Amino acid sequence: MGIDYDVRSQTHEVELAPKTWILFYTDGLVEFDRHSDRAEETARDALARMTATATSNDAAAEITRAVIGKARPSDDVAVVVVHLE
């Protein structure tokens, strides 16, 4: 990720409750087939299934598979899932 050091940034703090799940991803996950709204919904649905069962050992891989299946995206894809205990 490139960051220009001359850019002014803001910091925000948010208190998160225990058992919270957070999903971060690059645009490569949701823009690979040009239907980003549908892909974002699929990612949210996959995360919701995981939060309901809390059984995933590799949540990022599961979300990636749910969204792109076996497709080979032309852009890079990065997915990070954080689960607070």
Tab-separated table of C-alpha atoms in Angstrom:
chain	number	residue	atom	x	y	z
A	1	MET	CA	0.000	0.000	0.000
A	2	GLY	CA	1.446	3.345	-0.953
A	3	ILE	CA	1.003	6.292	1.348
A	4	ASP	CA	2.011	9.854	0.577
A	5	TYR	CA	3.590	11.302	3.710
A	6	ASP	CA	2.345	14.803	2.818
A	7	VAL	CA	-1.285	13.721	3.061
A	8	ARG	CA	-3.041	14.820	6.230
A	9	SER	CA	-4.866	11.980	7.903
A	10	GLN	CA	-7.417	11.765	10.666
A	11	THR	CA	-7.616	9.233	13.439
A	12	HIS	CA	-10.870	7.947	14.872
A	13	GLU	CA	-11.365	5.611	17.781
A	14	VAL	CA	-14.327	3.290	18.065
A	15	GLU	CA	-14.985	1.076	21.036
A	16	LEU	CA	-15.915	-2.425	19.955
A	17	ALA	CA	-17.869	-4.911	21.990
A	18	PRO	CA	-16.589	-8.409	22.733
A	19	LYS	CA	-17.472	-10.997	20.058
A	20	THR	CA	-17.313	-8.328	17.333
A	21	TRP	CA	-16.232	-9.377	13.821
A	22	ILE	CA	-14.624	-6.900	11.417
A	23	LEU	CA	-14.053	-7.473	7.708
A	24	PHE	CA	-11.434	-5.555	5.714
A	25	TYR	CA	-10.884	-6.164	2.002
A	26	THR	CA	-9.401	-4.599	-1.092
A	27	ASP	CA	-11.454	-3.633	-4.111
A	28	GLY	CA	-10.095	-6.682	-5.942
A	29	LEU	CA	-12.462	-8.856	-3.900
A	30	VAL	CA	-15.652	-7.083	-4.904
A	31	GLU	CA	-14.850	-5.621	-8.329
A	32	PHE	CA	-13.550	-8.724	-10.102
A	33	ASP	CA	-16.784	-9.320	-12.053
A	34	ARG	CA	-18.041	-5.697	-12.123
A	35	HIS	CA	-20.949	-6.425	-9.747
A	36	SER	CA	-19.532	-4.872	-6.586
A	37	ASP	CA	-22.902	-4.477	-4.827
A	38	ARG	CA	-23.671	-8.163	-5.236
A	39	ALA	CA	-20.142	-9.151	-4.203
A	40	GLU	CA	-20.322	-6.983	-1.066
A	41	GLU	CA	-23.637	-8.585	-0.151
A	42	THR	CA	-22.149	-12.045	-0.639
A	43	ALA	CA	-19.205	-11.117	1.602
A	44	ARG	CA	-21.562	-9.805	4.303
A	45	ASP	CA	-23.674	-12.954	4.086
A	46	ALA	CA	-20.604	-15.175	4.405
A	47	LEU	CA	-19.405	-13.197	7.414
A	48	ALA	CA	-22.866	-13.383	8.993
A	49	ARG	CA	-22.848	-17.183	8.635
A	50	MET	CA	-19.478	-17.317	10.374
A	51	THR	CA	-20.553	-15.043	13.204
A	52	ALA	CA	-23.608	-17.225	13.777
A	53	THR	CA	-21.591	-20.437	14.023
A	54	ALA	CA	-18.181	-19.067	15.088
A	55	THR	CA	-16.572	-22.185	13.652
A	56	SER	CA	-14.296	-20.779	10.957
A	57	ASN	CA	-10.584	-21.520	11.174
A	58	ASP	CA	-9.840	-19.438	8.082
A	59	ALA	CA	-12.556	-16.800	7.760
A	60	ALA	CA	-10.674	-14.769	5.144
A	61	ALA	CA	-10.347	-17.778	2.827
A	62	GLU	CA	-13.992	-18.718	3.325
A	63	ILE	CA	-15.172	-15.206	2.468
A	64	THR	CA	-12.896	-15.082	-0.562
A	65	ARG	CA	-14.271	-18.419	-1.822
A	66	ALA	CA	-17.857	-17.270	-1.202
A	67	VAL	CA	-17.351	-14.126	-3.268
A	68	ILE	CA	-15.081	-15.191	-6.132
A	69	GLY	CA	-15.503	-18.946	-6.145
A	70	LYS	CA	-12.923	-20.460	-8.477
A	71	ALA	CA	-12.576	-17.340	-10.619
A	72	ARG	CA	-9.145	-15.835	-11.193
A	73	PRO	CA	-9.415	-12.118	-10.464
A	74	SER	CA	-7.258	-9.787	-12.539
A	75	ASP	CA	-6.639	-7.503	-9.536
A	76	ASP	CA	-5.009	-8.327	-6.227
A	77	VAL	CA	-7.319	-9.576	-3.481
A	78	ALA	CA	-6.617	-9.064	0.205
A	79	VAL	CA	-9.038	-10.056	2.961
A	80	VAL	CA	-8.543	-9.640	6.703
A	81	VAL	CA	-11.086	-10.796	9.264
A	82	VAL	CA	-10.751	-9.770	12.900
A	83	HIS	CA	-12.732	-11.498	15.638
A	84	LEU	CA	-12.607	-10.003	19.124
A	85	GLU	CA	-12.937	-12.396	22.012
